[in-house]
Amino acid sequence: MPIRRETRRLYPIDWPLISKHIRFEVAGPHGAGRCWKCGRPHGQELRVLPDGRWFDVELHTWRDARGKEAAWPDMVDACRMRKTRVILAACHRDHDPPNVKPKNLAAWCQRCRTLNDREHHRRQFRLTILQRRAMGDLFEGSYRRYHYFGSFCVR
Ligand SMILES: [Zn+2]
């Protein structure tokens, strides 16, 4: 996942080297170059199911969201199967970019990262909405001009 422009200055200058080291040189529970949670290998296009199972081409078996051997999908599951390319990212467990201590970093695939960061993104989304409303109060008058549809703010 690309680094957002507003948080780029928070990362150390050698972040690309640190990221590469974590993703491809440090052996996680499933080995180097694999997601530390589910074991999906970087760069491969895999068959995946909505419940997190994925097909391990090397061992010719299905694995669950924790990388353990799982049951093969039935016909209903197989209809919801899709292909995805796995991209590993070096992630901060505490969502704090300057904290690059080895214990705080992990190599996760996009699925595991999304699941791990869900609550953090919810909090950030709420802050963004509150910030927009405050800007409306300060500079544009009432925020009645903002229309809320579901959880999205549309001007
Ligand atoms: Zn994963």
Short mmCIF file of C-alpha atoms and ligand atoms in Angstrom, two decimals:
data_model
loop_
_atom_site.label_atom_id
_atom_site.label_comp_id
_atom_site.label_asym_id
_atom_site.label_seq_id
_atom_site.Cartn_x
_atom_site.Cartn_y
_atom_site.Cartn_z
CA MET A 1 0.00 0.00 0.00
CA PRO A 2 1.50 3.34 -0.94
CA ILE A 3 2.39 5.77 1.80
CA ARG A 4 0.06 8.74 2.02
CA ARG A 5 1.66 12.08 1.24
CA GLU A 6 0.73 13.61 4.61
CA THR A 7 2.39 10.79 6.57
CA ARG A 8 5.47 10.36 4.35
CA ARG A 9 7.57 12.70 6.51
CA LEU A 10 6.94 10.45 9.53
CA TYR A 11 8.81 7.51 7.98
CA PRO A 12 12.59 7.18 8.43
CA ILE A 13 14.69 7.99 5.39
CA ASP A 14 15.79 4.36 5.04
CA TRP A 15 12.21 3.02 5.10
CA PRO A 16 12.52 1.29 1.68
CA LEU A 17 15.45 -0.77 2.99
CA ILE A 18 13.69 -1.55 6.26
CA SER A 19 10.55 -2.56 4.39
CA LYS A 20 12.47 -4.82 2.00
CA HIS A 21 14.32 -6.42 4.91
CA ILE A 22 11.10 -7.17 6.82
CA ARG A 23 9.25 -8.51 3.78
CA PHE A 24 11.92 -10.67 2.18
CA GLU A 25 14.78 -11.35 4.59
CA VAL A 26 13.17 -11.85 8.01
CA ALA A 27 11.62 -15.28 8.26
CA GLY A 28 8.14 -15.01 9.75
CA PRO A 29 6.17 -18.01 11.01
CA HIS A 30 5.67 -19.20 7.41
CA GLY A 31 9.13 -18.26 6.07
CA ALA A 32 10.63 -15.24 4.34
CA GLY A 33 8.66 -13.64 1.52
CA ARG A 34 5.36 -14.88 2.92
CA CYS A 35 2.61 -13.20 4.94
CA TRP A 36 3.31 -13.62 8.64
CA LYS A 37 -0.35 -14.33 9.39
CA CYS A 38 -1.74 -16.45 6.57
CA GLY A 39 1.42 -17.61 4.80
CA ARG A 40 0.47 -16.39 1.32
CA PRO A 41 3.60 -15.98 -0.85
CA HIS A 42 4.48 -12.55 -2.24
CA GLY A 43 3.90 -11.91 -5.92
CA GLN A 44 1.93 -15.05 -6.71
CA GLU A 45 -1.54 -15.04 -8.16
CA LEU A 46 -3.61 -17.32 -5.93
CA ARG A 47 -7.10 -18.74 -5.90
CA VAL A 48 -8.85 -17.44 -2.78
CA LEU A 49 -12.24 -17.79 -1.08
CA PRO A 50 -14.18 -15.12 0.82
CA ASP A 51 -13.54 -16.87 4.16
CA GLY A 52 -9.77 -16.46 3.73
CA ARG A 53 -8.88 -19.90 2.44
CA TRP A 54 -6.31 -19.94 -0.35
CA PHE A 55 -4.88 -22.62 -2.60
CA ASP A 56 -1.22 -23.45 -1.97
CA VAL A 57 0.13 -24.37 -5.39
CA GLU A 58 3.41 -25.77 -4.04
CA LEU A 59 1.78 -28.26 -1.66
CA HIS A 60 -1.40 -28.66 -3.72
CA THR A 61 -3.71 -28.06 -0.77
CA TRP A 62 -6.04 -25.39 0.63
CA ARG A 63 -4.92 -23.31 3.59
CA ASP A 64 -7.01 -21.25 6.00
CA ALA A 65 -6.54 -17.61 7.07
CA ARG A 66 -3.83 -18.69 9.54
CA GLY A 67 -1.90 -20.75 7.00
CA LYS A 68 -2.98 -24.13 8.35
CA GLU A 69 -4.25 -26.88 6.11
CA ALA A 70 -7.97 -26.48 5.45
CA ALA A 71 -10.85 -28.35 3.87
CA TRP A 72 -11.29 -28.20 0.12
CA PRO A 73 -14.15 -25.95 -0.99
CA ASP A 74 -17.52 -27.37 -1.88
CA MET A 75 -19.43 -26.30 -5.00
CA VAL A 76 -21.01 -23.27 -3.29
CA ASP A 77 -17.62 -22.03 -2.09
CA ALA A 78 -16.01 -22.78 -5.43
CA CYS A 79 -18.52 -20.48 -7.15
CA ARG A 80 -17.26 -17.58 -5.03
CA MET A 81 -13.60 -18.30 -5.71
CA ARG A 82 -11.54 -15.53 -7.30
CA LYS A 83 -7.92 -14.91 -8.14
CA THR A 84 -5.76 -12.30 -6.47
CA ARG A 85 -2.11 -11.34 -6.63
CA VAL A 86 -0.48 -11.23 -3.20
CA ILE A 87 1.50 -8.10 -2.36
CA LEU A 88 3.35 -8.09 0.94
CA ALA A 89 3.65 -4.85 2.87
CA ALA A 90 5.80 -4.00 5.86
CA CYS A 91 3.27 -2.90 8.48
CA HIS A 92 3.41 -1.15 11.83
CA ARG A 93 1.48 -3.12 14.43
CA ASP A 94 0.76 0.07 16.42
CA HIS A 95 0.02 2.25 13.32
CA ASP A 96 2.88 4.58 14.31
CA PRO A 97 5.21 5.14 11.29
CA PRO A 98 8.25 6.42 13.25
CA ASN A 99 8.24 3.28 15.41
CA VAL A 100 10.42 0.93 13.33
CA LYS A 101 11.52 -1.36 16.13
CA PRO A 102 11.63 -4.95 14.84
CA LYS A 103 8.91 -6.07 17.27
CA ASN A 104 6.56 -3.41 15.87
CA LEU A 105 6.96 -4.42 12.22
CA ALA A 106 5.39 -7.31 10.34
CA ALA A 107 5.05 -8.44 6.73
CA TRP A 108 1.37 -8.89 5.90
CA CYS A 109 -0.55 -9.46 2.71
CA GLN A 110 -3.26 -6.99 1.71
CA ARG A 111 -6.05 -9.11 3.24
CA CYS A 112 -4.40 -9.50 6.65
CA ARG A 113 -3.41 -5.87 6.69
CA THR A 114 -6.94 -4.72 5.91
CA LEU A 115 -8.39 -6.94 8.64
CA ASN A 116 -5.77 -5.79 11.15
CA ASP A 117 -6.21 -2.09 10.36
CA ARG A 118 -10.01 -2.07 10.20
CA GLU A 119 -10.59 -0.46 13.61
CA HIS A 120 -7.77 2.05 13.08
CA HIS A 121 -9.29 3.10 9.73
CA ARG A 122 -12.72 3.49 11.35
CA ARG A 123 -11.25 5.85 13.93
CA GLN A 124 -9.38 7.79 11.24
CA PHE A 125 -12.53 8.05 9.11
CA ARG A 126 -14.45 9.47 12.06
CA LEU A 127 -11.70 12.02 12.71
CA THR A 128 -11.74 13.03 9.04
CA ILE A 129 -15.49 13.62 9.15
CA LEU A 130 -15.21 15.63 12.35
CA GLN A 131 -12.35 17.64 10.83
CA ARG A 132 -14.41 18.42 7.72
CA ARG A 133 -17.35 19.49 9.84
CA ALA A 134 -15.09 21.73 11.93
CA MET A 135 -13.67 23.29 8.77
CA GLY A 136 -17.24 23.90 7.65
CA ASP A 137 -17.95 25.65 10.94
CA LEU A 138 -14.85 27.82 10.71
CA PHE A 139 -14.76 28.81 7.07
CA GLU A 140 -17.96 27.96 5.25
CA GLY A 141 -20.62 28.61 7.83
CA SER A 142 -22.96 25.86 8.86
CA TYR A 143 -22.22 22.35 7.71
CA ARG A 144 -25.78 21.91 6.59
CA ARG A 145 -24.39 21.94 3.08
CA TYR A 146 -22.89 18.53 3.81
CA HIS A 147 -25.18 15.67 3.02
CA TYR A 148 -24.61 12.34 4.68
CA PHE A 149 -25.44 9.19 2.80
CA GLY A 150 -24.76 6.17 4.96
CA SER A 151 -21.32 6.74 6.38
CA PHE A 152 -19.98 8.93 3.55
CA CYS A 153 -19.94 12.69 3.55
CA VAL A 154 -20.86 14.31 0.24
CA ARG A 155 -20.81 18.02 -0.34
ZN ZN B 1 -1.97 -12.64 5.00
#
